[in-house]
Amino acid sequence: PSSSRDKEFDFDAQTQARKTEAHSRLLARTRILIWSRPITTVWLFLGYVRDTSVFGVLWLIKRWMTTLLPAALLAAVYLVLNNIEGSHGAIVDEIEINTAFLVWWVGLGVLSSVGLGTGMHSGMLFLFPHVLKTVRFAEKCEHLNFDSRINMWHLALTHTAEFSCSITPGFQVNFLNLVVKLLPAGVLWGAGTAIGEIPPYFVSYSAAKLGSLSNGELEELHMSNDPVTRMKRWMIEVLQKYGFWGVFAFSAYPNAAFDLCGICCGHFLMPFWSFFGGTFLGKAGVKAPGQIAGAVFLFGSVTQKLFLDFVASALNPVQKEWFQTKIEQGINKFQTIDEGGTVLDQESEPSYFSFSNLWGMFMFACIGFFALGCVHEFAQGRQHQFDEAEMDLMFPLTAKGDSKKKKKLNA
């Protein structure tokens, strides 16, 4: 009995000593910052990146039968079929076109959102000019029996894609048929924008798993009252209350601050499929089809005239002329892009202090602070792992993996 009491006393003493040591090391870790200890911070961060990369490679190797092997088999089948002449050639060509079409539009969607607010505006540069080109050619061809998929890759980049109007008539040109024809490109682009939101979620989730959800940070979040924190706090409240449906609602419309949504979801460890499922349905299922429908409505000559006449009926002659001029200028911008120019070709005096530019700078600053914070979190998290290992050696009775010893002492 005396020996048991001594062991229990030693365990309690080591537990208290470990708490004191852990608090001391926690204070030391908070000083691992890029501006106070740059070499240490970068070294720890690169170590985390290295370990994560090795883990990813080993994960693929361990699951080679379900990852690498199917990919290799598909590549081998494609190479064989592509080098053998026969009736299957048309099928292979169709698979190539559809694959290139999928990669093109999904890739553009990813580029649009993966930049954390600073990505390429591929909707403005490619999707909407593609809609305009298709709508204008359909009206010229007077039916929809032409392949608009060719407007991709080098033909889209060089603006040399030429649609071919088939002699055989197809579906008639109307609003609904045009939307259906353009929907695959829009949905794939929307799916790409959803995929591009994964990195901020993943980085924030990983940082949270490493201990960023400290009580002090949460208290600071509720105490601060600057615009960025208020926006983040409101978004967190909605996401915590509605979860999947909150993500769906935030992603179902052109939301310039959606990057913060992904960051918040990762910050509070929302399950991946709840986040990505809501994002995918909102962006690919609602927002992108809505944008396609709006663009078709605005670019179609009949629907455009109906829209202008409807709006003009509520305006005086001066306002009507101004409104029509603005609509024509907006359409001409996309026409200019499709012909190989840029949006600025239509603006003689571009404003560097426009709302869009100021909002872009604001979002760039927000995301910059977030990215820097993640570097600090990863560096401090890796140091935390080193500290835990050292304290396990210093206080062996309190080692987290020694559960049997703890149970025996408590018995």
PDB file of C-alpha atoms in Angstrom, residues 28-304:
ATOM      1  CA  ALA A  28       7.756  30.072 -25.870  1.00  0.00           C
ATOM      2  CA  ARG A  29       5.850  28.729 -28.909  1.00  0.00           C
ATOM      3  CA  THR A  30       3.802  31.909 -29.208  1.00  0.00           C
ATOM      4  CA  ARG A  31       7.066  33.695 -30.008  1.00  0.00           C
ATOM      5  CA  ILE A  32       7.678  31.499 -33.068  1.00  0.00           C
ATOM      6  CA  LEU A  33       6.706  34.156 -35.605  1.00  0.00           C
ATOM      7  CA  ILE A  34       8.121  35.108 -38.987  1.00  0.00           C
ATOM      8  CA  TRP A  35       9.144  38.587 -37.791  1.00  0.00           C
ATOM      9  CA  SER A  36      10.673  37.533 -34.455  1.00  0.00           C
ATOM     10  CA  ARG A  37      12.229  34.125 -35.269  1.00  0.00           C
ATOM     11  CA  PRO A  38      12.179  33.871 -39.074  1.00  0.00           C
ATOM     12  CA  ILE A  39      14.709  31.043 -39.492  1.00  0.00           C
ATOM     13  CA  THR A  40      13.097  28.828 -36.863  1.00  0.00           C
ATOM     14  CA  THR A  41       9.602  29.538 -38.201  1.00  0.00           C
ATOM     15  CA  VAL A  42      10.529  28.750 -41.811  1.00  0.00           C
ATOM     16  CA  TRP A  43      12.459  25.619 -40.782  1.00  0.00           C
ATOM     17  CA  LEU A  44       9.539  24.260 -38.760  1.00  0.00           C
ATOM     18  CA  PHE A  45       7.021  25.135 -41.482  1.00  0.00           C
ATOM     19  CA  LEU A  46       9.094  23.431 -44.192  1.00  0.00           C
ATOM     20  CA  GLY A  47       9.413  20.406 -41.941  1.00  0.00           C
ATOM     21  CA  TYR A  48       5.642  20.232 -41.650  1.00  0.00           C
ATOM     22  CA  VAL A  49       5.252  20.530 -45.445  1.00  0.00           C
ATOM     23  CA  ARG A  50       7.853  17.787 -45.955  1.00  0.00           C
ATOM     24  CA  ASP A  51       6.166  15.408 -43.513  1.00  0.00           C
ATOM     25  CA  THR A  52       2.747  16.067 -45.050  1.00  0.00           C
ATOM     26  CA  SER A  53       4.089  15.443 -48.565  1.00  0.00           C
ATOM     27  CA  VAL A  54       5.762  12.201 -47.513  1.00  0.00           C
ATOM     28  CA  PHE A  55       2.537  11.114 -45.829  1.00  0.00           C
ATOM     29  CA  GLY A  56       0.603  11.800 -49.054  1.00  0.00           C
ATOM     30  CA  VAL A  57       3.058   9.814 -51.179  1.00  0.00           C
ATOM     31  CA  LEU A  58       3.046   6.885 -48.742  1.00  0.00           C
ATOM     32  CA  TRP A  59      -0.767   7.005 -48.669  1.00  0.00           C
ATOM     33  CA  LEU A  60      -0.850   6.599 -52.450  1.00  0.00           C
ATOM     34  CA  ILE A  61       1.727   3.804 -52.387  1.00  0.00           C
ATOM     35  CA  LYS A  62      -0.148   1.868 -49.712  1.00  0.00           C
ATOM     36  CA  ARG A  63      -3.347   2.174 -51.754  1.00  0.00           C
ATOM     37  CA  TRP A  64      -1.709   1.583 -55.133  1.00  0.00           C
ATOM     38  CA  MET A  65      -4.317  -0.974 -56.132  1.00  0.00           C
ATOM     39  CA  THR A  66      -7.129   1.578 -55.895  1.00  0.00           C
ATOM     40  CA  THR A  67      -5.212   4.676 -57.042  1.00  0.00           C
ATOM     41  CA  LEU A  68      -2.068   4.178 -59.109  1.00  0.00           C
ATOM     42  CA  LEU A  69      -2.999   0.840 -60.715  1.00  0.00           C
ATOM     43  CA  PRO A  70      -6.359   1.981 -62.203  1.00  0.00           C
ATOM     44  CA  ALA A  71      -4.719   5.157 -63.527  1.00  0.00           C
ATOM     45  CA  ALA A  72      -1.928   3.146 -65.150  1.00  0.00           C
ATOM     46  CA  LEU A  73      -4.402   0.678 -66.687  1.00  0.00           C
ATOM     47  CA  LEU A  74      -6.556   3.476 -68.128  1.00  0.00           C
ATOM     48  CA  ALA A  75      -3.473   5.131 -69.614  1.00  0.00           C
ATOM     49  CA  ALA A  76      -2.331   1.838 -71.143  1.00  0.00           C
ATOM     50  CA  VAL A  77      -5.778   1.102 -72.653  1.00  0.00           C
ATOM     51  CA  TYR A  78      -5.931   4.592 -74.115  1.00  0.00           C
ATOM     52  CA  LEU A  79      -2.478   4.331 -75.684  1.00  0.00           C
ATOM     53  CA  VAL A  80      -3.314   0.952 -77.235  1.00  0.00           C
ATOM     54  CA  LEU A  81      -6.673   2.045 -78.655  1.00  0.00           C
ATOM     55  CA  ASN A  82      -5.255   5.329 -79.882  1.00  0.00           C
ATOM     56  CA  ASN A  83      -2.534   3.587 -81.892  1.00  0.00           C
ATOM     57  CA  ILE A  84      -4.738   0.908 -83.472  1.00  0.00           C
ATOM     58  CA  GLU A  85      -6.920   1.821 -86.447  1.00  0.00           C
ATOM     59  CA  GLY A  86     -10.511   0.644 -86.476  1.00  0.00           C
ATOM     60  CA  SER A  87     -14.149   1.568 -85.995  1.00  0.00           C
ATOM     61  CA  HIS A  88     -13.423   2.468 -82.385  1.00  0.00           C
ATOM     62  CA  GLY A  89     -11.512   5.569 -83.555  1.00  0.00           C
ATOM     63  CA  ALA A  90     -14.614   7.765 -83.447  1.00  0.00           C
ATOM     64  CA  ILE A  91     -15.307   6.696 -79.864  1.00  0.00           C
ATOM     65  CA  VAL A  92     -11.715   7.428 -78.833  1.00  0.00           C
ATOM     66  CA  ASP A  93     -11.899  10.855 -80.484  1.00  0.00           C
ATOM     67  CA  GLU A  94     -15.136  11.604 -78.640  1.00  0.00           C
ATOM     68  CA  ILE A  95     -13.579  10.555 -75.340  1.00  0.00           C
ATOM     69  CA  GLU A  96     -10.586  12.823 -76.040  1.00  0.00           C
ATOM     70  CA  ILE A  97     -12.811  15.826 -76.803  1.00  0.00           C
ATOM     71  CA  ASN A  98     -14.971  15.296 -73.729  1.00  0.00           C
ATOM     72  CA  THR A  99     -11.939  14.803 -71.500  1.00  0.00           C
ATOM     73  CA  ALA A 100     -10.290  17.961 -72.837  1.00  0.00           C
ATOM     74  CA  PHE A 101     -13.611  19.814 -72.414  1.00  0.00           C
ATOM     75  CA  LEU A 102     -13.942  18.627 -68.801  1.00  0.00           C
ATOM     76  CA  VAL A 103     -10.345  19.442 -67.848  1.00  0.00           C
ATOM     77  CA  TRP A 104     -10.549  22.873 -69.540  1.00  0.00           C
ATOM     78  CA  TRP A 105     -13.664  24.138 -67.782  1.00  0.00           C
ATOM     79  CA  VAL A 106     -12.998  22.490 -64.417  1.00  0.00           C
ATOM     80  CA  GLY A 107      -9.446  23.823 -64.549  1.00  0.00           C
ATOM     81  CA  LEU A 108     -10.644  27.338 -65.300  1.00  0.00           C
ATOM     82  CA  GLY A 109     -13.041  27.089 -62.374  1.00  0.00           C
ATOM     83  CA  VAL A 110     -10.245  25.999 -60.073  1.00  0.00           C
ATOM     84  CA  LEU A 111      -8.041  28.878 -61.265  1.00  0.00           C
ATOM     85  CA  SER A 112     -10.897  31.277 -60.599  1.00  0.00           C
ATOM     86  CA  SER A 113     -11.208  30.418 -56.911  1.00  0.00           C
ATOM     87  CA  VAL A 114      -8.002  28.718 -55.835  1.00  0.00           C
ATOM     88  CA  GLY A 115      -6.198  32.067 -55.643  1.00  0.00           C
ATOM     89  CA  LEU A 116      -7.949  32.902 -52.344  1.00  0.00           C
ATOM     90  CA  GLY A 117      -9.568  36.033 -53.733  1.00  0.00           C
ATOM     91  CA  THR A 118      -6.670  36.755 -56.087  1.00  0.00           C
ATOM     92  CA  GLY A 119      -7.313  34.027 -58.657  1.00  0.00           C
ATOM     93  CA  MET A 120      -7.794  34.495 -62.379  1.00  0.00           C
ATOM     94  CA  HIS A 121     -11.270  35.792 -63.247  1.00  0.00           C
ATOM     95  CA  SER A 122     -11.874  32.970 -65.717  1.00  0.00           C
ATOM     96  CA  GLY A 123     -15.624  33.599 -65.814  1.00  0.00           C
ATOM     97  CA  MET A 124     -15.068  37.081 -67.171  1.00  0.00           C
ATOM     98  CA  LEU A 125     -12.225  36.003 -69.452  1.00  0.00           C
ATOM     99  CA  PHE A 126     -13.587  32.734 -70.857  1.00  0.00           C
ATOM    100  CA  LEU A 127     -17.035  31.585 -69.707  1.00  0.00           C
ATOM    101  CA  PHE A 128     -19.099  34.663 -70.538  1.00  0.00           C
ATOM    102  CA  PRO A 129     -17.303  35.284 -73.863  1.00  0.00           C
ATOM    103  CA  HIS A 130     -17.995  31.605 -74.653  1.00  0.00           C
ATOM    104  CA  VAL A 131     -21.700  32.148 -73.901  1.00  0.00           C
ATOM    105  CA  LEU A 132     -21.763  35.256 -76.095  1.00  0.00           C
ATOM    106  CA  LYS A 133     -19.983  33.477 -78.954  1.00  0.00           C
ATOM    107  CA  THR A 134     -22.372  30.501 -78.775  1.00  0.00           C
ATOM    108  CA  VAL A 135     -25.519  32.634 -78.575  1.00  0.00           C
ATOM    109  CA  ARG A 136     -24.479  34.887 -81.461  1.00  0.00           C
ATOM    110  CA  PHE A 137     -23.518  31.921 -83.664  1.00  0.00           C
ATOM    111  CA  ALA A 138     -26.744  30.069 -82.836  1.00  0.00           C
ATOM    112  CA  GLU A 139     -28.779  33.081 -83.967  1.00  0.00           C
ATOM    113  CA  LYS A 140     -26.722  33.245 -87.146  1.00  0.00           C
ATOM    114  CA  CYS A 141     -27.032  29.476 -87.780  1.00  0.00           C
ATOM    115  CA  GLU A 142     -30.747  29.505 -86.801  1.00  0.00           C
ATOM    116  CA  HIS A 143     -30.428  26.148 -85.038  1.00  0.00           C
ATOM    117  CA  LEU A 144     -28.232  24.493 -82.391  1.00  0.00           C
ATOM    118  CA  ASN A 145     -26.733  21.627 -84.389  1.00  0.00           C
ATOM    119  CA  PHE A 146     -23.103  22.739 -84.043  1.00  0.00           C
ATOM    120  CA  ASP A 147     -20.311  21.735 -81.688  1.00  0.00           C
ATOM    121  CA  SER A 148     -19.426  24.552 -79.305  1.00  0.00           C
ATOM    122  CA  ARG A 149     -17.031  22.367 -77.295  1.00  0.00           C
ATOM    123  CA  ILE A 150     -14.131  23.242 -79.595  1.00  0.00           C
ATOM    124  CA  ASN A 151     -13.898  26.697 -78.011  1.00  0.00           C
ATOM    125  CA  MET A 152     -11.255  25.546 -75.532  1.00  0.00           C
ATOM    126  CA  TRP A 153      -7.512  25.307 -74.937  1.00  0.00           C
ATOM    127  CA  HIS A 154      -5.377  26.868 -77.680  1.00  0.00           C
ATOM    128  CA  LEU A 155      -8.421  27.786 -79.808  1.00  0.00           C
ATOM    129  CA  ALA A 156      -9.916  29.715 -76.893  1.00  0.00           C
ATOM    130  CA  LEU A 157      -6.594  31.224 -75.847  1.00  0.00           C
ATOM    131  CA  THR A 158      -5.893  32.422 -79.390  1.00  0.00           C
ATOM    132  CA  HIS A 159      -9.566  33.266 -80.067  1.00  0.00           C
ATOM    133  CA  THR A 160      -9.494  31.248 -83.303  1.00  0.00           C
ATOM    134  CA  ALA A 161     -12.316  28.769 -82.573  1.00  0.00           C
ATOM    135  CA  GLU A 162     -14.702  28.691 -85.521  1.00  0.00           C
ATOM    136  CA  PHE A 163     -18.019  26.902 -85.096  1.00  0.00           C
ATOM    137  CA  SER A 164     -19.353  24.941 -88.056  1.00  0.00           C
ATOM    138  CA  CYS A 165     -23.058  25.163 -88.809  1.00  0.00           C
ATOM    139  CA  SER A 166     -24.403  21.733 -89.752  1.00  0.00           C
ATOM    140  CA  ILE A 167     -26.649  21.346 -92.798  1.00  0.00           C
ATOM    141  CA  THR A 168     -28.941  19.123 -90.736  1.00  0.00           C
ATOM    142  CA  PRO A 169     -31.183  21.338 -88.603  1.00  0.00           C
ATOM    143  CA  GLY A 170     -31.110  20.829 -84.870  1.00  0.00           C
ATOM    144  CA  PHE A 171     -33.028  22.261 -81.956  1.00  0.00           C
ATOM    145  CA  GLN A 172     -34.510  25.663 -82.576  1.00  0.00           C
ATOM    146  CA  VAL A 173     -32.891  28.706 -81.044  1.00  0.00           C
ATOM    147  CA  ASN A 174     -34.720  29.813 -77.928  1.00  0.00           C
ATOM    148  CA  PHE A 175     -33.786  30.762 -74.394  1.00  0.00           C
ATOM    149  CA  LEU A 176     -34.267  27.345 -72.787  1.00  0.00           C
ATOM    150  CA  ASN A 177     -32.436  25.392 -75.494  1.00  0.00           C
ATOM    151  CA  LEU A 178     -29.497  27.780 -75.376  1.00  0.00           C
ATOM    152  CA  VAL A 179     -29.243  27.422 -71.588  1.00  0.00           C
ATOM    153  CA  VAL A 180     -29.313  23.614 -71.891  1.00  0.00           C
ATOM    154  CA  LYS A 181     -26.591  23.686 -74.573  1.00  0.00           C
ATOM    155  CA  LEU A 182     -24.330  25.888 -72.457  1.00  0.00           C
ATOM    156  CA  LEU A 183     -25.107  24.215 -69.141  1.00  0.00           C
ATOM    157  CA  PRO A 184     -22.304  21.564 -69.307  1.00  0.00           C
ATOM    158  CA  ALA A 185     -19.601  24.231 -69.561  1.00  0.00           C
ATOM    159  CA  GLY A 186     -21.220  26.274 -66.798  1.00  0.00           C
ATOM    160  CA  VAL A 187     -21.681  23.337 -64.428  1.00  0.00           C
ATOM    161  CA  LEU A 188     -18.112  22.102 -64.969  1.00  0.00           C
ATOM    162  CA  TRP A 189     -16.777  25.602 -64.385  1.00  0.00           C
ATOM    163  CA  GLY A 190     -18.881  25.843 -61.229  1.00  0.00           C
ATOM    164  CA  ALA A 191     -17.575  22.460 -60.075  1.00  0.00           C
ATOM    165  CA  GLY A 192     -14.042  23.760 -60.591  1.00  0.00           C
ATOM    166  CA  THR A 193     -14.736  26.826 -58.456  1.00  0.00           C
ATOM    167  CA  ALA A 194     -15.999  24.475 -55.725  1.00  0.00           C
ATOM    168  CA  ILE A 195     -12.836  22.368 -55.930  1.00  0.00           C
ATOM    169  CA  GLY A 196     -10.762  25.552 -55.752  1.00  0.00           C
ATOM    170  CA  GLU A 197     -12.297  26.313 -52.338  1.00  0.00           C
ATOM    171  CA  ILE A 198     -10.786  23.146 -50.829  1.00  0.00           C
ATOM    172  CA  PRO A 199      -7.251  24.548 -50.174  1.00  0.00           C
ATOM    173  CA  PRO A 200      -8.335  27.334 -47.770  1.00  0.00           C
ATOM    174  CA  TYR A 201     -10.640  24.858 -45.996  1.00  0.00           C
ATOM    175  CA  PHE A 202      -7.925  22.211 -45.789  1.00  0.00           C
ATOM    176  CA  VAL A 203      -5.237  24.622 -44.593  1.00  0.00           C
ATOM    177  CA  SER A 204      -7.559  26.095 -41.961  1.00  0.00           C
ATOM    178  CA  TYR A 205      -8.704  22.609 -40.898  1.00  0.00           C
ATOM    179  CA  SER A 206      -5.114  21.412 -40.565  1.00  0.00           C
ATOM    180  CA  ALA A 207      -4.179  24.506 -38.566  1.00  0.00           C
ATOM    181  CA  ALA A 208      -7.164  23.921 -36.259  1.00  0.00           C
ATOM    182  CA  LYS A 209      -6.166  20.294 -35.727  1.00  0.00           C
ATOM    183  CA  LEU A 210      -2.743  21.525 -34.655  1.00  0.00           C
ATOM    184  CA  GLY A 211      -4.261  23.598 -31.891  1.00  0.00           C
ATOM    185  CA  SER A 212      -5.391  26.923 -33.342  1.00  0.00           C
ATOM    186  CA  LEU A 213      -8.762  26.600 -31.581  1.00  0.00           C
ATOM    187  CA  SER A 214      -7.422  27.893 -28.294  1.00  0.00           C
ATOM    188  CA  ASN A 215      -9.808  29.606 -25.890  1.00  0.00           C
ATOM    189  CA  GLY A 216      -7.740  32.774 -26.081  1.00  0.00           C
ATOM    190  CA  GLU A 217      -8.219  33.090 -29.839  1.00  0.00           C
ATOM    191  CA  LEU A 218     -11.957  32.459 -29.568  1.00  0.00           C
ATOM    192  CA  GLU A 219     -12.246  35.116 -26.880  1.00  0.00           C
ATOM    193  CA  GLU A 220     -10.293  37.540 -29.059  1.00  0.00           C
ATOM    194  CA  LEU A 221     -12.636  36.780 -31.961  1.00  0.00           C
ATOM    195  CA  HIS A 222     -15.644  37.794 -29.861  1.00  0.00           C
ATOM    196  CA  MET A 223     -13.919  40.815 -28.306  1.00  0.00           C
ATOM    197  CA  SER A 224     -12.658  42.395 -31.534  1.00  0.00           C
ATOM    198  CA  ASN A 225     -15.088  44.579 -33.484  1.00  0.00           C
ATOM    199  CA  ASP A 226     -13.296  45.445 -36.737  1.00  0.00           C
ATOM    200  CA  PRO A 227     -15.163  44.856 -40.037  1.00  0.00           C
ATOM    201  CA  VAL A 228     -13.230  41.686 -40.941  1.00  0.00           C
ATOM    202  CA  THR A 229     -13.837  40.112 -37.555  1.00  0.00           C
ATOM    203  CA  ARG A 230     -17.529  41.071 -37.573  1.00  0.00           C
ATOM    204  CA  MET A 231     -17.936  39.467 -40.997  1.00  0.00           C
ATOM    205  CA  LYS A 232     -16.094  36.341 -39.867  1.00  0.00           C
ATOM    206  CA  ARG A 233     -18.086  36.205 -36.618  1.00  0.00           C
ATOM    207  CA  TRP A 234     -21.423  36.484 -38.427  1.00  0.00           C
ATOM    208  CA  MET A 235     -20.409  33.857 -40.973  1.00  0.00           C
ATOM    209  CA  ILE A 236     -19.274  31.519 -38.203  1.00  0.00           C
ATOM    210  CA  GLU A 237     -22.582  31.937 -36.382  1.00  0.00           C
ATOM    211  CA  VAL A 238     -24.546  31.049 -39.536  1.00  0.00           C
ATOM    212  CA  LEU A 239     -22.279  28.106 -40.361  1.00  0.00           C
ATOM    213  CA  GLN A 240     -22.410  26.752 -36.824  1.00  0.00           C
ATOM    214  CA  LYS A 241     -26.187  27.014 -36.739  1.00  0.00           C
ATOM    215  CA  TYR A 242     -27.025  25.665 -40.195  1.00  0.00           C
ATOM    216  CA  GLY A 243     -23.911  23.651 -41.188  1.00  0.00           C
ATOM    217  CA  PHE A 244     -24.341  22.168 -44.667  1.00  0.00           C
ATOM    218  CA  TRP A 245     -27.234  24.476 -45.546  1.00  0.00           C
ATOM    219  CA  GLY A 246     -25.277  27.520 -44.412  1.00  0.00           C
ATOM    220  CA  VAL A 247     -22.426  26.606 -46.763  1.00  0.00           C
ATOM    221  CA  PHE A 248     -24.946  25.964 -49.546  1.00  0.00           C
ATOM    222  CA  ALA A 249     -26.557  29.375 -49.026  1.00  0.00           C
ATOM    223  CA  PHE A 250     -23.230  31.240 -49.007  1.00  0.00           C
ATOM    224  CA  SER A 251     -22.069  29.480 -52.197  1.00  0.00           C
ATOM    225  CA  ALA A 252     -25.308  29.767 -54.186  1.00  0.00           C
ATOM    226  CA  TYR A 253     -24.699  33.370 -55.254  1.00  0.00           C
ATOM    227  CA  PRO A 254     -21.646  35.415 -56.363  1.00  0.00           C
ATOM    228  CA  ASN A 255     -20.116  35.820 -52.914  1.00  0.00           C
ATOM    229  CA  ALA A 256     -16.836  37.730 -52.991  1.00  0.00           C
ATOM    230  CA  ALA A 257     -16.132  36.746 -49.379  1.00  0.00           C
ATOM    231  CA  PHE A 258     -16.696  33.006 -49.775  1.00  0.00           C
ATOM    232  CA  ASP A 259     -12.991  32.354 -49.156  1.00  0.00           C
ATOM    233  CA  LEU A 260     -13.673  33.354 -45.556  1.00  0.00           C
ATOM    234  CA  CYS A 261     -16.460  30.758 -45.462  1.00  0.00           C
ATOM    235  CA  GLY A 262     -14.024  27.979 -46.315  1.00  0.00           C
ATOM    236  CA  ILE A 263     -11.584  29.280 -43.742  1.00  0.00           C
ATOM    237  CA  CYS A 264     -14.285  29.374 -41.058  1.00  0.00           C
ATOM    238  CA  CYS A 265     -15.513  25.852 -41.905  1.00  0.00           C
ATOM    239  CA  GLY A 266     -12.005  24.509 -41.538  1.00  0.00           C
ATOM    240  CA  HIS A 267     -11.446  26.609 -38.426  1.00  0.00           C
ATOM    241  CA  PHE A 268     -14.352  24.899 -36.657  1.00  0.00           C
ATOM    242  CA  LEU A 269     -13.562  21.440 -38.065  1.00  0.00           C
ATOM    243  CA  MET A 270     -16.681  21.052 -40.184  1.00  0.00           C
ATOM    244  CA  PRO A 271     -16.651  17.589 -41.835  1.00  0.00           C
ATOM    245  CA  PHE A 272     -15.193  17.706 -45.331  1.00  0.00           C
ATOM    246  CA  TRP A 273     -18.249  16.341 -47.132  1.00  0.00           C
ATOM    247  CA  SER A 274     -20.554  18.785 -45.361  1.00  0.00           C
ATOM    248  CA  PHE A 275     -18.374  21.658 -46.559  1.00  0.00           C
ATOM    249  CA  PHE A 276     -17.622  20.389 -50.062  1.00  0.00           C
ATOM    250  CA  GLY A 277     -21.113  19.006 -50.641  1.00  0.00           C
ATOM    251  CA  GLY A 278     -22.730  22.342 -49.796  1.00  0.00           C
ATOM    252  CA  THR A 279     -20.142  24.235 -51.817  1.00  0.00           C
ATOM    253  CA  PHE A 280     -20.489  21.961 -54.848  1.00  0.00           C
ATOM    254  CA  LEU A 281     -24.297  22.070 -54.906  1.00  0.00           C
ATOM    255  CA  GLY A 282     -24.338  25.818 -54.376  1.00  0.00           C
ATOM    256  CA  LYS A 283     -21.736  26.714 -56.984  1.00  0.00           C
ATOM    257  CA  ALA A 284     -22.249  24.006 -59.624  1.00  0.00           C
ATOM    258  CA  GLY A 285     -25.951  23.416 -59.052  1.00  0.00           C
ATOM    259  CA  VAL A 286     -27.298  26.923 -58.468  1.00  0.00           C
ATOM    260  CA  LYS A 287     -24.845  29.782 -59.015  1.00  0.00           C
ATOM    261  CA  ALA A 288     -23.239  28.688 -62.295  1.00  0.00           C
ATOM    262  CA  PRO A 289     -26.531  27.686 -63.998  1.00  0.00           C
ATOM    263  CA  GLY A 290     -28.030  30.968 -62.850  1.00  0.00           C
ATOM    264  CA  GLN A 291     -25.106  32.896 -64.323  1.00  0.00           C
ATOM    265  CA  ILE A 292     -25.440  30.963 -67.594  1.00  0.00           C
ATOM    266  CA  ALA A 293     -29.173  31.734 -67.744  1.00  0.00           C
ATOM    267  CA  GLY A 294     -28.553  35.411 -66.985  1.00  0.00           C
ATOM    268  CA  ALA A 295     -25.835  35.666 -69.628  1.00  0.00           C
ATOM    269  CA  VAL A 296     -28.003  33.947 -72.274  1.00  0.00           C
ATOM    270  CA  PHE A 297     -30.897  36.249 -71.425  1.00  0.00           C
ATOM    271  CA  LEU A 298     -28.694  39.322 -71.732  1.00  0.00           C
ATOM    272  CA  PHE A 299     -26.782  38.256 -74.862  1.00  0.00           C
ATOM    273  CA  GLY A 300     -29.738  36.910 -76.853  1.00  0.00           C
ATOM    274  CA  SER A 301     -31.055  39.540 -79.266  1.00  0.00           C
ATOM    275  CA  VAL A 302     -34.751  38.782 -78.579  1.00  0.00           C
ATOM    276  CA  THR A 303     -34.536  38.500 -74.789  1.00  0.00           C
ATOM    277  CA  GLN A 304     -32.144  41.452 -74.655  1.00  0.00           C
TER     278      GLN A 304
END
